[in-house]
């Protein structure tokens, strides 16, 4: 049915027509069997593309190089490495980012400015360009190489994150595939990660830029793991148009369908990023309804999701709901305590600002599941938003106390 969205079985970034990928081990990460750290994604034709990036004033040259390349040409591919972030290394970082684009361009038969470049890993270390030059030619690019790229992007991630959906637009089957990495140093804006999304839909440039911004604000920018934002945050969308639909423009019915499909991909990836937060044992979801406006709802949801006290309570399966209300109160939004309804995994524990007796042991059992959901109905307006995070465990401290040693 036109407009319906379906999840593609084993879907990933090469599910859309015309996309291939592959990866290799170049020695940027510590060696282990089956480890990968250098990958390439390529479209057989040039793409309409858009990106959203870190808002940090200290950023990797990969960010500034990508921003320039998106203005100069239509991209044909992405090269990505993990293990070293190529950030805070001075002018050499710019030269290395540009050289990575040039190296990938030579392999793919493209100009350097038709290649986007992403890096992730330790900050303050120069890329070993000789290793990249020597090993990039070992990448075998195919429709089956998407999972290799998903694994090559990983740093402290425990598993790759991939998804694809399909829908009908203009009588054509359109697919959107996505991959993401991120486990720590994650907080708006724009949430710390690398995420690449491919689609065979034909789209107009202005529409794709607007659509990605709206989608990011409802997904990636509603994700927090630890309150830290990185120097390399990048989300890129490549659209090659091979589905053959009429190019999607702003304000059309097709635009609404594509937006919904892109948002589904982004939210699925966002949830997986939160679920795989460093040391996490369960996913934390904050749902805000009835705020004065969307901006207020987002601010409240993000504040609660990032609260160390809330995250610690979730880890201990402790229904200490006062911490949720305290975080809401310091979020800065306008709210009336006497109107608030609060639910923990569907159990109402406050109604119109008055605590409701509940069976504590039963709620503790619910909180021991894979996901804890705090829902707050503020009853003050029509604004709503959802934020995602994870619990705070001892393992988080262990991981980050020895990251470089």
CSV table of C-alpha atoms in Angstrom, one decimal, residues 143-336:
chain,number,residue,atom,x,y,z
A,143,UNK,CA,26.4,-5.5,-1.9
A,144,UNK,CA,27.4,-7.9,0.9
A,145,UNK,CA,30.0,-5.5,2.5
A,146,UNK,CA,27.6,-3.4,4.5
A,147,UNK,CA,28.1,-5.3,7.8
A,148,UNK,CA,31.8,-5.0,7.4
A,149,UNK,CA,31.5,-1.2,7.4
A,150,UNK,CA,29.1,-1.3,10.4
A,151,UNK,CA,31.8,-3.3,12.3
A,152,UNK,CA,34.7,-1.1,11.0
A,153,UNK,CA,33.0,2.0,12.5
A,154,UNK,CA,32.8,0.6,16.0
A,155,UNK,CA,34.9,1.8,18.9
A,156,UNK,CA,33.5,0.8,22.3
A,157,UNK,CA,30.3,-0.4,20.7
A,158,UNK,CA,29.6,-4.0,21.5
A,159,UNK,CA,27.6,-4.7,18.3
A,160,UNK,CA,26.9,-3.1,14.9
A,161,UNK,CA,23.8,-1.1,14.3
A,162,UNK,CA,22.0,-1.5,11.0
A,163,UNK,CA,18.5,-1.1,9.6
A,164,UNK,CA,16.6,-0.5,6.4
A,165,UNK,CA,12.9,0.2,5.6
A,166,UNK,CA,10.9,0.3,2.4
A,167,UNK,CA,7.9,2.2,1.2
A,168,UNK,CA,6.1,3.1,-2.0
A,169,UNK,CA,6.6,6.6,-3.4
A,170,UNK,CA,5.2,7.8,-6.7
A,171,UNK,CA,4.4,4.1,-7.6
A,172,UNK,CA,8.0,3.1,-7.0
A,173,UNK,CA,9.6,0.9,-4.3
A,174,UNK,CA,11.9,3.1,-2.3
A,175,UNK,CA,14.4,1.8,0.3
A,176,UNK,CA,16.2,3.7,3.1
A,177,UNK,CA,19.1,2.0,4.8
A,178,UNK,CA,21.1,3.2,7.8
A,179,UNK,CA,24.1,2.3,9.9
A,180,UNK,CA,25.4,4.0,13.1
A,181,UNK,CA,28.1,3.8,15.7
A,182,UNK,CA,28.3,5.3,19.1
A,183,UNK,CA,28.4,4.0,22.7
A,184,UNK,CA,29.9,6.8,24.8
A,185,UNK,CA,30.6,10.6,24.6
A,186,UNK,CA,27.0,11.0,23.5
A,187,UNK,CA,24.8,14.0,24.2
A,188,UNK,CA,22.9,16.6,22.2
A,189,UNK,CA,23.7,18.6,20.1
A,190,UNK,CA,23.7,16.6,17.8
A,191,UNK,CA,24.4,13.6,19.9
A,192,UNK,CA,27.7,11.9,19.4
A,193,UNK,CA,27.9,9.4,16.7
A,194,UNK,CA,28.6,8.6,13.1
A,195,UNK,CA,25.6,7.6,11.2
A,196,UNK,CA,25.2,7.0,7.5
A,197,UNK,CA,21.9,6.7,5.7
A,198,UNK,CA,21.5,5.7,2.0
A,199,UNK,CA,18.4,5.8,-0.1
A,200,UNK,CA,17.5,5.1,-3.8
A,201,UNK,CA,14.8,7.8,-3.6
A,202,UNK,CA,15.0,10.7,-5.9
A,203,UNK,CA,14.9,13.9,-3.8
A,204,UNK,CA,15.4,17.6,-4.3
A,205,UNK,CA,18.3,19.1,-2.4
A,206,UNK,CA,16.3,21.6,-0.3
A,207,UNK,CA,13.9,19.0,0.7
A,208,UNK,CA,16.6,16.5,1.9
A,209,UNK,CA,18.4,19.2,3.9
A,210,UNK,CA,15.2,20.2,5.6
A,211,UNK,CA,14.0,16.7,6.2
A,212,UNK,CA,17.3,15.5,7.7
A,213,UNK,CA,17.3,18.5,10.1
A,214,UNK,CA,13.7,17.7,11.3
A,215,UNK,CA,14.5,14.0,11.7
A,216,UNK,CA,17.7,14.6,13.6
A,217,UNK,CA,15.9,16.9,16.0
A,218,UNK,CA,13.4,14.2,16.8
A,219,UNK,CA,15.9,11.3,17.0
A,220,UNK,CA,19.7,11.8,17.2
A,221,UNK,CA,19.3,15.0,19.1
A,222,UNK,CA,17.2,13.3,21.7
A,223,UNK,CA,19.9,10.8,22.6
A,224,UNK,CA,22.1,11.1,25.7
A,225,UNK,CA,24.5,8.6,27.2
A,226,UNK,CA,26.8,10.5,29.5
A,227,UNK,CA,26.4,14.3,28.9
A,228,UNK,CA,29.5,14.6,26.7
A,229,UNK,CA,29.5,15.6,23.1
A,230,UNK,CA,32.4,14.8,20.7
A,231,UNK,CA,34.5,16.6,18.1
A,232,UNK,CA,33.4,14.3,15.2
A,233,UNK,CA,29.6,14.0,15.3
A,234,UNK,CA,28.3,13.4,11.8
A,235,UNK,CA,25.1,12.2,10.2
A,236,UNK,CA,25.1,11.9,6.4
A,237,UNK,CA,22.3,11.0,4.0
A,238,UNK,CA,23.1,10.0,0.4
A,239,UNK,CA,20.2,9.7,-2.1
A,240,UNK,CA,21.1,8.4,-5.6
A,241,UNK,CA,17.6,8.5,-7.2
A,242,UNK,CA,17.8,5.0,-8.8
A,243,UNK,CA,14.3,4.1,-7.6
A,244,UNK,CA,13.1,6.2,-10.4
A,245,UNK,CA,10.4,8.2,-8.6
A,246,UNK,CA,9.7,11.9,-9.3
A,247,UNK,CA,12.1,13.9,-7.2
A,248,UNK,CA,10.5,14.6,-3.8
A,249,UNK,CA,9.9,18.2,-3.1
A,250,UNK,CA,9.0,20.2,0.1
A,251,UNK,CA,5.3,20.2,0.9
A,252,UNK,CA,4.2,17.2,-1.1
A,253,UNK,CA,2.5,14.0,0.0
A,254,UNK,CA,5.6,12.1,-1.0
A,255,UNK,CA,7.6,14.3,1.3
A,256,UNK,CA,5.5,13.3,4.2
A,257,UNK,CA,5.9,9.6,3.4
A,258,UNK,CA,9.7,9.9,3.0
A,259,UNK,CA,10.0,11.9,6.2
A,260,UNK,CA,8.2,9.2,8.1
A,261,UNK,CA,10.4,6.5,6.7
A,262,UNK,CA,13.6,8.4,7.3
A,263,UNK,CA,12.4,9.2,10.9
A,264,UNK,CA,11.7,5.5,11.5
A,265,UNK,CA,15.3,4.6,10.4
A,266,UNK,CA,16.8,7.3,12.6
A,267,UNK,CA,14.7,6.4,15.7
A,268,UNK,CA,15.5,2.7,15.3
A,269,UNK,CA,19.3,3.5,15.1
A,270,UNK,CA,18.9,6.0,18.0
A,271,UNK,CA,17.3,3.4,20.3
A,272,UNK,CA,20.1,0.9,19.4
A,273,UNK,CA,22.8,3.5,20.2
A,274,UNK,CA,21.1,4.1,23.6
A,275,UNK,CA,20.7,0.4,24.3
A,276,UNK,CA,24.4,-0.1,23.6
A,277,UNK,CA,25.6,2.8,25.7
A,278,UNK,CA,28.9,2.2,27.5
A,279,UNK,CA,28.4,-0.3,30.3
A,280,UNK,CA,24.6,-0.1,29.9
A,281,UNK,CA,22.3,-2.9,31.1
A,282,UNK,CA,19.0,-1.4,30.0
A,283,UNK,CA,17.5,1.2,27.7
A,284,UNK,CA,16.0,4.3,29.3
A,285,UNK,CA,13.1,6.1,27.5
A,286,UNK,CA,11.6,9.4,28.7
A,287,UNK,CA,8.2,10.3,27.1
A,288,UNK,CA,6.8,13.8,27.7
A,289,UNK,CA,3.3,14.7,26.8
A,290,UNK,CA,1.2,17.8,27.4
A,291,UNK,CA,4.0,20.3,27.6
A,292,UNK,CA,3.5,23.9,26.5
A,293,UNK,CA,5.2,23.3,23.2
A,294,UNK,CA,7.6,20.8,21.5
A,295,UNK,CA,10.7,22.7,22.5
A,296,UNK,CA,9.7,22.5,26.2
A,297,UNK,CA,8.9,18.8,25.9
A,298,UNK,CA,12.3,18.1,24.3
A,299,UNK,CA,14.1,20.1,27.0
A,300,UNK,CA,12.4,18.2,29.7
A,301,UNK,CA,12.9,14.8,28.2
A,302,UNK,CA,16.6,15.4,27.6
A,303,UNK,CA,17.2,16.7,31.1
A,304,UNK,CA,15.6,13.7,32.7
A,305,UNK,CA,17.3,11.2,30.4
A,306,UNK,CA,20.7,12.7,31.2
A,307,UNK,CA,20.2,12.8,35.0
A,308,UNK,CA,22.9,10.7,36.7
A,309,UNK,CA,20.5,10.2,39.7
A,310,UNK,CA,17.7,8.9,37.4
A,311,UNK,CA,20.2,6.7,35.4
A,312,UNK,CA,21.6,5.3,38.7
A,313,UNK,CA,18.1,4.5,39.9
A,314,UNK,CA,17.3,2.7,36.7
A,315,UNK,CA,20.5,0.6,37.1
A,316,UNK,CA,19.4,-0.4,40.5
A,317,UNK,CA,15.7,-1.0,39.4
A,318,UNK,CA,14.8,1.5,42.1
A,319,UNK,CA,11.4,3.2,41.5
A,320,UNK,CA,12.7,6.4,43.1
A,321,UNK,CA,10.4,8.6,41.0
A,322,UNK,CA,11.2,11.7,43.0
A,323,UNK,CA,14.4,12.0,41.0
A,324,UNK,CA,12.4,12.2,37.8
A,325,UNK,CA,10.3,15.0,39.2
A,326,UNK,CA,13.4,16.8,40.5
A,327,UNK,CA,15.1,16.6,37.0
A,328,UNK,CA,11.9,17.9,35.4
A,329,UNK,CA,11.9,20.8,37.9
A,330,UNK,CA,15.4,21.9,37.0
A,331,UNK,CA,14.9,21.5,33.3
A,332,UNK,CA,13.8,25.1,33.1
A,333,UNK,CA,10.5,24.5,31.4
A,334,UNK,CA,7.2,26.0,32.7
A,335,UNK,CA,5.1,23.3,34.4
A,336,UNK,CA,2.6,22.9,37.2
